[in-house]
Amino acid sequence: GAGVSQSPRYKVAKRGQDVALRCDPISGHVSLFWYQQALGQGPEFLTYFQNEAQLDKSGLPSDRFFAERPEGSVSTLKIQRTQQEDSAVYLCASRSPGFDNEQFFGPGTRLTVL
Amino acid sequence: GNSVTQMEGPVTLSEEAFLTINCTYTATGYPSLFWYVQYPGEGLQLLLKATKADDKGSNKGFEATYRKETTSFHLEKGSVQVSDSAVYFCARFSWSGGSNYKLTFGKGTLLTVNP
């Protein structure tokens, strides 16, 4: 079946603009994660959903970051009033039920804030 | 807390050379351990995993053994190919109560294999 998809793949924003990044998880995956990957670094956890419930948002760097998954499938990560330090690749991952624990990653959205 | 430390790169090898990329983790809980690979222009892919002590994960000629006594999960391959050129990430997952379902990654090791 199809993997995790993300859109757009690339986004350029002027400082102060709002952006919205979309993630379509693998069908049937109840768990969904967002990670931020700065240049030359490993991904860092932002937030986690189980179905539509956001169970952990401890990794969101500021209140300018907001994520939602209203129907328990597609998720959107929104960044308000973007800053240059928000430039990174934003990765979405979904996980199958059960004890497998493998997370499948999407291709990411590369955000550049000018 | 939960952390992963992996060998810093870049690593440059000739084709058919032996590869080792070191990875150690903090011994909090009983983590599952993973190696992910990121090929140029592509997303993260799971390379291999191990869920308990002494497990050996293997895939595409790569191997890593979960060593609880040394808290290590080193990645090895006996004979690398040019197509193995990529960034490799070691990661851990813990199931020990609280916020324990997220992956914690190392910083990544860039491997370049020359023909």
PDB file of N, CA and C in Angstrom, chain A residues 9 33 35 37 40-45 48 55-56 58 91 95 99-107, chain B residues 32 34 36 38 41-46 49 51 89 93 95 99-108:
ATOM      1  N   ARG A   9       6.354  19.381  -0.479  1.00  0.00           N
ATOM      2  CA  ARG A   9       7.693  18.849  -0.229  1.00  0.00           C
ATOM      3  C   ARG A   9       8.661  19.967   0.115  1.00  0.00           C
ATOM      4  N   PHE A  33       3.248  10.829  14.389  1.00  0.00           N
ATOM      5  CA  PHE A  33       4.296  11.622  15.033  1.00  0.00           C
ATOM      6  C   PHE A  33       4.769  12.720  14.081  1.00  0.00           C
ATOM      7  N   TYR A  35       8.259  15.173  13.655  1.00  0.00           N
ATOM      8  CA  TYR A  35       9.636  15.421  14.066  1.00  0.00           C
ATOM      9  C   TYR A  35      10.175  16.620  13.283  1.00  0.00           C
ATOM     10  N   GLN A  37      13.814  18.121  11.833  1.00  0.00           N
ATOM     11  CA  GLN A  37      15.207  17.766  11.573  1.00  0.00           C
ATOM     12  C   GLN A  37      15.955  18.988  11.052  1.00  0.00           C
ATOM     13  N   GLY A  40      21.942  18.796   9.283  1.00  0.00           N
ATOM     14  CA  GLY A  40      23.071  18.112   9.891  1.00  0.00           C
ATOM     15  C   GLY A  40      22.782  17.463  11.231  1.00  0.00           C
ATOM     16  N   GLN A  41      21.520  17.393  11.614  1.00  0.00           N
ATOM     17  CA  GLN A  41      21.143  16.818  12.903  1.00  0.00           C
ATOM     18  C   GLN A  41      20.175  15.656  12.716  1.00  0.00           C
ATOM     19  N   GLY A  42      19.979  14.912  13.791  1.00  0.00           N
ATOM     20  CA  GLY A  42      18.969  13.875  13.757  1.00  0.00           C
ATOM     21  C   GLY A  42      17.598  14.465  14.016  1.00  0.00           C
ATOM     22  N   PRO A  43      16.553  13.746  13.629  1.00  0.00           N
ATOM     23  CA  PRO A  43      15.199  14.231  13.897  1.00  0.00           C
ATOM     24  C   PRO A  43      14.944  14.366  15.390  1.00  0.00           C
ATOM     25  N   GLU A  44      14.169  15.384  15.737  1.00  0.00           N
ATOM     26  CA  GLU A  44      13.774  15.583  17.136  1.00  0.00           C
ATOM     27  C   GLU A  44      12.254  15.604  17.229  1.00  0.00           C
ATOM     28  N   PHE A  45      11.756  14.927  18.224  1.00  0.00           N
ATOM     29  CA  PHE A  45      10.320  14.760  18.437  1.00  0.00           C
ATOM     30  C   PHE A  45       9.633  16.099  18.683  1.00  0.00           C
ATOM     31  N   TYR A  48       2.819  13.982  19.257  1.00  0.00           N
ATOM     32  CA  TYR A  48       2.313  12.625  19.027  1.00  0.00           C
ATOM     33  C   TYR A  48       0.796  12.588  19.142  1.00  0.00           C
ATOM     34  N   LEU A  55      -1.625  13.332  22.445  1.00  0.00           N
ATOM     35  CA  LEU A  55      -1.239  12.844  23.767  1.00  0.00           C
ATOM     36  C   LEU A  55       0.051  13.458  24.280  1.00  0.00           C
ATOM     37  N   ASP A  56       0.841  14.016  23.393  1.00  0.00           N
ATOM     38  CA  ASP A  56       2.112  14.598  23.836  1.00  0.00           C
ATOM     39  C   ASP A  56       2.483  15.707  22.870  1.00  0.00           C
ATOM     40  N   SER A  58       5.023  17.888  24.003  1.00  0.00           N
ATOM     41  CA  SER A  58       6.135  18.422  24.777  1.00  0.00           C
ATOM     42  C   SER A  58       7.302  18.895  23.927  1.00  0.00           C
ATOM     43  N   LEU A  91       9.302  16.125   9.497  1.00  0.00           N
ATOM     44  CA  LEU A  91       9.004  14.738   9.167  1.00  0.00           C
ATOM     45  C   LEU A  91       7.759  14.273   9.899  1.00  0.00           C
ATOM     46  N   ARG A  95       2.654   4.805  12.814  1.00  0.00           N
ATOM     47  CA  ARG A  95       3.042   3.512  13.393  1.00  0.00           C
ATOM     48  C   ARG A  95       1.854   2.580  13.412  1.00  0.00           C
ATOM     49  N   PHE A  99       2.635  -4.273  19.057  1.00  0.00           N
ATOM     50  CA  PHE A  99       3.914  -4.072  19.733  1.00  0.00           C
ATOM     51  C   PHE A  99       5.084  -3.953  18.765  1.00  0.00           C
ATOM     52  N   ASP A 100       4.815  -3.822  17.486  1.00  0.00           N
ATOM     53  CA  ASP A 100       5.900  -3.751  16.516  1.00  0.00           C
ATOM     54  C   ASP A 100       6.768  -2.525  16.706  1.00  0.00           C
ATOM     55  N   ASN A 101       6.137  -1.417  17.012  1.00  0.00           N
ATOM     56  CA  ASN A 101       6.843  -0.180  17.312  1.00  0.00           C
ATOM     57  C   ASN A 101       7.598   0.452  16.154  1.00  0.00           C
ATOM     58  N   GLU A 102       7.513  -0.088  14.962  1.00  0.00           N
ATOM     59  CA  GLU A 102       8.225   0.530  13.846  1.00  0.00           C
ATOM     60  C   GLU A 102       7.467   1.753  13.384  1.00  0.00           C
ATOM     61  N   GLN A 103       8.162   2.850  13.219  1.00  0.00           N
ATOM     62  CA  GLN A 103       7.576   4.067  12.676  1.00  0.00           C
ATOM     63  C   GLN A 103       7.980   4.208  11.208  1.00  0.00           C
ATOM     64  N   PHE A 104       7.023   4.476  10.360  1.00  0.00           N
ATOM     65  CA  PHE A 104       7.270   4.673   8.939  1.00  0.00           C
ATOM     66  C   PHE A 104       7.242   6.171   8.651  1.00  0.00           C
ATOM     67  N   PHE A 105       8.288   6.636   8.016  1.00  0.00           N
ATOM     68  CA  PHE A 105       8.445   8.067   7.812  1.00  0.00           C
ATOM     69  C   PHE A 105       8.019   8.510   6.414  1.00  0.00           C
ATOM     70  N   GLY A 106       7.488   9.709   6.354  1.00  0.00           N
ATOM     71  CA  GLY A 106       7.241  10.350   5.089  1.00  0.00           C
ATOM     72  C   GLY A 106       8.507  11.016   4.572  1.00  0.00           C
ATOM     73  N   PRO A 107       8.444  11.586   3.358  1.00  0.00           N
ATOM     74  CA  PRO A 107       9.639  12.184   2.753  1.00  0.00           C
ATOM     75  C   PRO A 107      10.033  13.520   3.379  1.00  0.00           C
TER      76      PRO A 107
ATOM     77  N   SER B  32      13.795  -0.564  22.717  1.00  0.00           N
ATOM     78  CA  SER B  32      14.045  -1.151  21.410  1.00  0.00           C
ATOM     79  C   SER B  32      15.025  -0.224  20.695  1.00  0.00           C
ATOM     80  N   PHE B  34      17.137   0.872  16.985  1.00  0.00           N
ATOM     81  CA  PHE B  34      16.923   0.917  15.547  1.00  0.00           C
ATOM     82  C   PHE B  34      18.120   1.574  14.848  1.00  0.00           C
ATOM     83  N   TYR B  36      18.239   3.660  11.263  1.00  0.00           N
ATOM     84  CA  TYR B  36      17.537   4.201  10.113  1.00  0.00           C
ATOM     85  C   TYR B  36      18.574   4.709   9.116  1.00  0.00           C
ATOM     86  N   GLN B  38      19.090   7.239   5.579  1.00  0.00           N
ATOM     87  CA  GLN B  38      18.523   8.321   4.756  1.00  0.00           C
ATOM     88  C   GLN B  38      19.397   8.470   3.520  1.00  0.00           C
ATOM     89  N   GLY B  41      18.277  12.637  -0.952  1.00  0.00           N
ATOM     90  CA  GLY B  41      17.014  13.032  -1.544  1.00  0.00           C
ATOM     91  C   GLY B  41      15.826  12.190  -1.144  1.00  0.00           C
ATOM     92  N   GLU B  42      16.017  11.272  -0.222  1.00  0.00           N
ATOM     93  CA  GLU B  42      14.915  10.394   0.184  1.00  0.00           C
ATOM     94  C   GLU B  42      14.614  10.533   1.671  1.00  0.00           C
ATOM     95  N   GLY B  43      13.513   9.933   2.087  1.00  0.00           N
ATOM     96  CA  GLY B  43      13.126   9.974   3.488  1.00  0.00           C
ATOM     97  C   GLY B  43      13.820   8.900   4.302  1.00  0.00           C
ATOM     98  N   LEU B  44      13.603   8.963   5.603  1.00  0.00           N
ATOM     99  CA  LEU B  44      14.165   7.979   6.517  1.00  0.00           C
ATOM    100  C   LEU B  44      13.548   6.609   6.278  1.00  0.00           C
ATOM    101  N   GLN B  45      14.401   5.593   6.252  1.00  0.00           N
ATOM    102  CA  GLN B  45      13.918   4.217   6.105  1.00  0.00           C
ATOM    103  C   GLN B  45      14.503   3.379   7.229  1.00  0.00           C
ATOM    104  N   LEU B  46      13.689   2.514   7.768  1.00  0.00           N
ATOM    105  CA  LEU B  46      14.200   1.606   8.777  1.00  0.00           C
ATOM    106  C   LEU B  46      15.143   0.607   8.124  1.00  0.00           C
ATOM    107  N   LYS B  49      16.385  -3.481  13.249  1.00  0.00           N
ATOM    108  CA  LYS B  49      15.998  -3.195  14.622  1.00  0.00           C
ATOM    109  C   LYS B  49      16.274  -4.401  15.509  1.00  0.00           C
ATOM    110  N   THR B  51      14.873  -5.690  19.583  1.00  0.00           N
ATOM    111  CA  THR B  51      13.939  -5.329  20.641  1.00  0.00           C
ATOM    112  C   THR B  51      14.361  -5.780  22.031  1.00  0.00           C
ATOM    113  N   PHE B  89      21.329   6.763  10.983  1.00  0.00           N
ATOM    114  CA  PHE B  89      20.897   7.248  12.291  1.00  0.00           C
ATOM    115  C   PHE B  89      20.613   6.076  13.213  1.00  0.00           C
ATOM    116  N   PHE B  93      13.857   3.528  21.325  1.00  0.00           N
ATOM    117  CA  PHE B  93      12.449   3.649  21.657  1.00  0.00           C
ATOM    118  C   PHE B  93      12.282   3.013  23.025  1.00  0.00           C
ATOM    119  N   TRP B  95       9.705   1.899  26.304  1.00  0.00           N
ATOM    120  CA  TRP B  95       8.351   1.654  26.814  1.00  0.00           C
ATOM    121  C   TRP B  95       8.494   1.467  28.319  1.00  0.00           C
ATOM    122  N   SER B  99       5.935   9.497  28.901  1.00  0.00           N
ATOM    123  CA  SER B  99       6.119   9.842  27.489  1.00  0.00           C
ATOM    124  C   SER B  99       7.208   8.969  26.900  1.00  0.00           C
ATOM    125  N   ASN B 100       6.856   7.784  26.508  1.00  0.00           N
ATOM    126  CA  ASN B 100       7.875   6.787  26.225  1.00  0.00           C
ATOM    127  C   ASN B 100       7.778   6.180  24.842  1.00  0.00           C
ATOM    128  N   TYR B 101       6.976   6.772  23.966  1.00  0.00           N
ATOM    129  CA  TYR B 101       6.718   6.132  22.690  1.00  0.00           C
ATOM    130  C   TYR B 101       7.463   6.817  21.551  1.00  0.00           C
ATOM    131  N   LYS B 102       8.178   7.858  21.838  1.00  0.00           N
ATOM    132  CA  LYS B 102       8.833   8.581  20.762  1.00  0.00           C
ATOM    133  C   LYS B 102      10.213   8.015  20.505  1.00  0.00           C
ATOM    134  N   LEU B 103      10.701   8.212  19.292  1.00  0.00           N
ATOM    135  CA  LEU B 103      12.055   7.825  18.953  1.00  0.00           C
ATOM    136  C   LEU B 103      13.008   8.958  19.310  1.00  0.00           C
ATOM    137  N   THR B 104      14.142   8.578  19.876  1.00  0.00           N
ATOM    138  CA  THR B 104      15.221   9.521  20.113  1.00  0.00           C
ATOM    139  C   THR B 104      16.371   9.121  19.201  1.00  0.00           C
ATOM    140  N   PHE B 105      16.832  10.061  18.395  1.00  0.00           N
ATOM    141  CA  PHE B 105      17.838   9.776  17.383  1.00  0.00           C
ATOM    142  C   PHE B 105      19.200  10.311  17.779  1.00  0.00           C
ATOM    143  N   GLY B 106      20.235   9.643  17.270  1.00  0.00           N
ATOM    144  CA  GLY B 106      21.557  10.224  17.287  1.00  0.00           C
ATOM    145  C   GLY B 106      21.658  11.295  16.207  1.00  0.00           C
ATOM    146  N   LYS B 107      22.820  11.917  16.114  1.00  0.00           N
ATOM    147  CA  LYS B 107      22.972  13.033  15.186  1.00  0.00           C
ATOM    148  C   LYS B 107      23.186  12.602  13.744  1.00  0.00           C
ATOM    149  N   GLY B 108      23.428  11.319  13.541  1.00  0.00           N
ATOM    150  CA  GLY B 108      23.617  10.834  12.181  1.00  0.00           C
ATOM    151  C   GLY B 108      25.089  10.755  11.795  1.00  0.00           C
TER     152      GLY B 108
END
